[in-house]
Short mmCIF file of C-alpha atoms in Angstrom, two decimals:
data_model
loop_
_atom_site.label_atom_id
_atom_site.label_comp_id
_atom_site.label_asym_id
_atom_site.label_seq_id
_atom_site.Cartn_x
_atom_site.Cartn_y
_atom_site.Cartn_z
CA ASP A 17 15.35 -3.29 -1.53
CA THR A 18 12.62 -1.42 -3.24
CA GLU A 19 13.26 -0.22 -6.77
CA VAL A 20 10.99 2.89 -5.94
CA THR A 21 13.16 5.57 -4.60
CA GLN A 22 11.85 8.60 -2.66
CA THR A 23 13.58 11.75 -1.34
CA PRO A 24 13.73 13.23 1.11
CA LYS A 25 13.22 10.34 3.69
CA HIS A 26 12.23 13.01 6.27
CA LEU A 27 10.81 16.55 5.75
CA VAL A 28 9.96 19.22 8.41
CA MET A 29 8.22 22.18 6.93
CA GLY A 30 6.17 25.13 8.21
CA MET A 31 2.83 26.15 7.13
CA THR A 32 3.93 28.84 4.68
CA ASN A 33 6.83 26.69 3.11
CA LYS A 34 6.67 25.25 -0.58
CA LYS A 35 8.44 21.92 -0.69
CA SER A 36 8.35 19.08 -2.93
CA LEU A 37 8.60 15.25 -2.51
CA LYS A 38 10.25 13.41 -5.41
CA CYS A 39 9.79 9.64 -6.56
CA GLU A 40 11.68 7.70 -9.13
CA GLN A 41 11.02 4.26 -10.37
CA HIS A 42 13.47 2.27 -12.60
CA MET A 43 11.15 -0.68 -13.24
CA GLY A 44 9.84 0.60 -16.54
CA HIS A 45 6.26 0.64 -14.81
CA ARG A 46 3.67 2.96 -16.55
CA ALA A 47 1.58 3.74 -13.42
CA MET A 48 2.61 5.50 -10.64
CA TYR A 49 0.57 6.35 -7.19
CA TRP A 50 0.87 8.83 -4.27
CA TYR A 51 -0.70 7.44 -0.97
CA LYS A 52 -0.95 8.97 2.48
CA GLN A 53 -0.71 6.89 5.50
CA LYS A 54 -1.27 8.02 9.32
CA ALA A 55 -0.14 6.23 12.15
CA LYS A 56 -2.11 3.03 12.62
CA LYS A 57 -4.16 3.53 9.45
CA PRO A 58 -4.00 1.81 6.17
CA PRO A 59 -2.51 3.89 3.12
CA GLU A 60 -5.11 6.11 1.57
CA LEU A 61 -4.90 6.74 -2.22
CA MET A 62 -4.22 10.35 -3.13
CA PHE A 63 -3.22 10.45 -6.90
CA VAL A 64 -2.83 7.77 -9.83
CA TYR A 65 -0.86 8.82 -13.06
CA SER A 66 -1.02 6.34 -15.88
CA TYR A 67 1.16 6.72 -18.93
CA GLU A 68 1.97 10.29 -17.44
CA LYS A 69 -1.67 11.24 -17.24
CA LEU A 70 -3.42 12.07 -14.25
CA SER A 71 -5.96 9.31 -13.92
CA ILE A 72 -7.46 9.65 -10.40
CA ASN A 73 -7.62 12.45 -7.89
CA GLU A 74 -9.29 11.24 -4.82
CA SER A 75 -10.63 14.89 -3.89
CA VAL A 76 -7.17 15.77 -2.48
CA PRO A 77 -6.94 19.57 -1.37
CA SER A 78 -5.31 21.76 -3.87
CA ARG A 79 -2.35 22.32 -1.25
CA PHE A 80 -1.21 18.99 -2.73
CA SER A 81 -0.25 19.30 -6.44
CA PRO A 82 1.20 16.25 -8.25
CA GLU A 83 3.31 16.33 -11.31
CA CYS A 84 4.73 13.66 -13.63
CA PRO A 85 7.61 14.89 -15.66
CA ASN A 86 8.20 11.54 -17.29
CA SER A 87 7.16 7.94 -16.98
CA SER A 88 9.92 7.45 -14.29
CA LEU A 89 9.41 10.37 -12.14
CA LEU A 90 6.63 11.57 -9.92
CA ASN A 91 6.69 14.73 -7.77
CA LEU A 92 4.32 15.92 -5.02
CA HIS A 93 4.38 19.80 -4.54
CA LEU A 94 3.21 20.92 -1.17
CA HIS A 95 2.02 24.31 -0.31
CA ALA A 96 0.36 25.98 2.64
CA LEU A 97 0.11 22.68 4.44
CA GLN A 98 -1.53 21.93 7.76
CA PRO A 99 -0.43 20.12 10.84
CA GLU A 100 -2.91 17.47 10.22
CA ASP A 101 -1.17 16.70 6.94
CA SER A 102 1.72 15.27 8.80
CA ALA A 103 2.09 11.64 7.73
CA LEU A 104 4.07 9.07 5.90
CA TYR A 105 3.56 9.69 2.22
CA LEU A 106 4.22 6.60 0.09
CA CYS A 107 5.08 6.62 -3.76
CA ALA A 108 4.21 3.65 -5.56
CA SER A 109 4.13 2.07 -9.12
CA SER A 110 2.80 -0.81 -10.97
CA GLN A 111 3.36 -2.18 -14.52
CA GLY A 112 -0.08 -1.66 -15.46
CA TRP A 113 -3.15 0.18 -14.11
CA GLY A 114 -6.72 -1.21 -13.63
CA PRO A 115 -8.52 -4.44 -12.33
CA ILE A 116 -7.92 -6.43 -15.55
CA SER A 117 -4.21 -5.83 -15.74
CA SER A 118 -2.10 -8.59 -14.75
CA GLY A 119 0.43 -5.99 -14.03
CA ASN A 120 -1.32 -4.18 -11.35
CA THR A 121 0.75 -5.42 -8.38
CA ILE A 122 1.77 -2.14 -6.47
CA TYR A 123 5.18 -1.79 -5.29
CA PHE A 124 5.69 0.83 -2.63
CA GLY A 125 8.95 3.06 -2.12
CA GLU A 126 10.25 3.57 1.31
CA GLY A 127 8.12 6.62 1.94
CA SER A 128 8.69 10.31 2.85
CA TRP A 129 8.08 11.28 6.62
CA LEU A 130 6.50 14.76 6.48
CA THR A 131 6.02 16.86 9.53
CA VAL A 132 4.14 19.98 9.43
CA VAL A 133 4.68 22.59 12.23
CA GLN B 16 -19.94 -2.90 5.37
CA LYS B 17 -16.54 -1.93 5.09
CA GLU B 18 -14.88 -2.63 1.66
CA VAL B 19 -12.05 -4.69 3.08
CA GLU B 20 -12.14 -6.17 6.72
CA GLN B 21 -9.42 -7.53 8.85
CA ASN B 22 -9.31 -7.93 12.52
CA SER B 23 -7.05 -5.43 13.99
CA GLY B 24 -5.51 -7.85 16.47
CA PRO B 25 -2.92 -8.17 17.89
CA LEU B 26 -2.79 -11.74 17.06
CA SER B 27 -0.27 -13.49 18.91
CA VAL B 28 1.38 -16.65 17.85
CA PRO B 29 4.04 -19.02 19.42
CA GLU B 30 7.25 -19.14 17.47
CA GLY B 31 7.26 -22.15 15.17
CA ALA B 32 3.35 -22.17 14.96
CA ILE B 33 1.18 -21.45 12.01
CA ALA B 34 -0.17 -17.86 12.13
CA SER B 35 -3.54 -17.33 9.97
CA LEU B 36 -4.53 -13.84 8.85
CA ASN B 37 -8.00 -13.46 7.52
CA CYS B 38 -9.54 -10.73 5.07
CA THR B 39 -13.09 -10.35 3.76
CA TYR B 40 -14.10 -8.04 1.00
CA SER B 41 -17.42 -6.65 -0.28
CA ASP B 42 -17.22 -6.13 -4.04
CA ARG B 43 -17.78 -9.49 -5.65
CA VAL B 44 -16.29 -8.43 -8.87
CA SER B 45 -12.85 -7.84 -7.16
CA GLN B 46 -10.46 -9.84 -9.17
CA SER B 47 -6.75 -9.00 -7.54
CA PHE B 48 -6.08 -9.64 -4.18
CA PHE B 49 -2.56 -8.85 -2.34
CA TRP B 50 -0.93 -9.28 1.13
CA TYR B 51 1.48 -6.65 2.19
CA ARG B 52 3.66 -6.74 5.49
CA GLN B 53 4.46 -3.40 7.05
CA TYR B 54 7.00 -3.10 9.82
CA SER B 55 6.70 -0.27 12.26
CA GLY B 56 7.86 3.02 10.79
CA LYS B 57 8.41 1.28 7.28
CA SER B 58 6.57 1.24 4.04
CA PRO B 59 4.25 -1.74 3.05
CA GLU B 60 6.20 -4.64 1.41
CA LEU B 61 4.44 -7.18 -0.92
CA ILE B 62 4.17 -10.69 0.36
CA MET B 63 1.85 -12.19 -1.78
CA SER B 64 -0.51 -11.65 -4.77
CA ILE B 65 -3.51 -14.12 -5.70
CA TYR B 66 -6.16 -13.96 -8.70
CA SER B 67 -7.57 -17.35 -8.78
CA ASN B 68 -9.36 -19.67 -6.26
CA GLY B 69 -7.51 -21.85 -4.50
CA ASP B 70 -4.15 -21.91 -2.46
CA LYS B 71 -0.82 -20.44 -3.81
CA GLU B 72 2.29 -21.10 -2.02
CA ASP B 73 5.82 -19.05 -1.73
CA GLY B 74 8.16 -20.49 0.85
CA ARG B 75 6.74 -20.27 4.36
CA PHE B 76 3.71 -18.17 2.93
CA THR B 77 0.18 -19.48 1.56
CA ALA B 78 -2.39 -17.36 0.16
CA GLN B 79 -5.94 -18.67 0.02
CA LEU B 80 -8.94 -17.22 -2.00
CA ASN B 81 -12.34 -18.20 -1.80
CA LYS B 82 -14.31 -15.77 -4.25
CA ALA B 83 -17.64 -17.16 -3.51
CA SER B 84 -17.20 -16.59 0.25
CA GLN B 85 -15.38 -13.25 -0.45
CA TYR B 86 -12.69 -14.27 1.64
CA VAL B 87 -8.83 -14.31 1.32
CA SER B 88 -6.48 -15.51 4.04
CA LEU B 89 -2.63 -15.87 4.48
CA LEU B 90 -0.90 -18.61 6.33
CA ILE B 91 2.50 -18.29 7.76
CA ARG B 92 4.07 -21.50 8.50
CA ASP B 93 6.99 -21.91 11.06
CA SER B 94 6.42 -18.32 12.51
CA GLN B 95 9.63 -16.41 13.17
CA PRO B 96 9.88 -13.40 15.51
CA SER B 97 10.82 -11.45 12.30
CA ASP B 98 7.32 -12.01 11.08
CA SER B 99 6.01 -9.80 13.78
CA ALA B 100 4.51 -6.80 11.65
CA THR B 101 1.28 -5.43 10.61
CA TYR B 102 -0.13 -7.40 7.64
CA LEU B 103 -2.40 -5.38 5.05
CA CYS B 104 -5.06 -7.14 3.03
CA ALA B 105 -5.54 -5.39 -0.28
CA VAL B 106 -8.21 -5.79 -2.84
CA ASN B 107 -9.01 -4.12 -6.23
CA ARG B 108 -12.29 -1.92 -6.44
CA ASP B 109 -12.57 -0.84 -9.99
CA ASP B 110 -9.56 0.67 -10.81
CA LYS B 111 -8.03 1.17 -7.43
CA ILE B 112 -6.59 -0.96 -4.80
CA ILE B 113 -8.39 -0.71 -1.60
CA PHE B 114 -6.50 -1.56 1.61
CA GLY B 115 -7.92 -3.23 4.99
CA LYS B 116 -6.81 -1.67 8.27
CA GLY B 117 -4.38 -4.37 8.79
CA THR B 118 -3.75 -7.12 11.44
CA ARG B 119 -0.97 -6.70 13.90
CA LEU B 120 0.90 -10.10 14.16
CA HIS B 121 3.15 -10.74 17.40
CA ILE B 122 5.26 -13.86 17.21
CA LEU B 123 6.07 -14.94 20.93
CA PRO B 124 9.67 -16.31 21.30
#
């Protein structure tokens, strides 16, 4: 079982709604990630937090707003989404971050299935 | 050239045979290489990580890395129906992990 926990597992929201996806890891990892995955496509990186600071934003639209309250928690706030934003949203964590780090192995949570109607 | 390339498959392998999954990458300075397994409707699960040239074995799985050829592969021995899944190759580029599109593996009972 993954030690990266995501809630909710399924979310249906309207285009005017505000909702949040939540992620928690209990492995003492210092890097956390949000990925988006569409059907039959690979995961696409959205955001990277390292030591609770936003390190990478892959030009994600502002209707997606990440938040890292502490080293164990990562949220993704959703507002005014479009139907094309429907996807599997994956949270992940790693011990470290960066190519040199031997602890850069990424572990995924089970994901949150988002449907925008 | 795509950064991480995999044959999308499906790759059909008889039960009990060896499944061979291949991946090439474009960035010569990549140092970290990963194989993830993803069942339909589920999240990716780490199978193997490899950092040095050569082979790395873990149970029925063997990862092979050839940095000179920019090639990483995954061998699955004694394939089981439960191995049927999409296998994602992932490679670091700078500070990011980049995924290939995945190879669908189908083990024939």
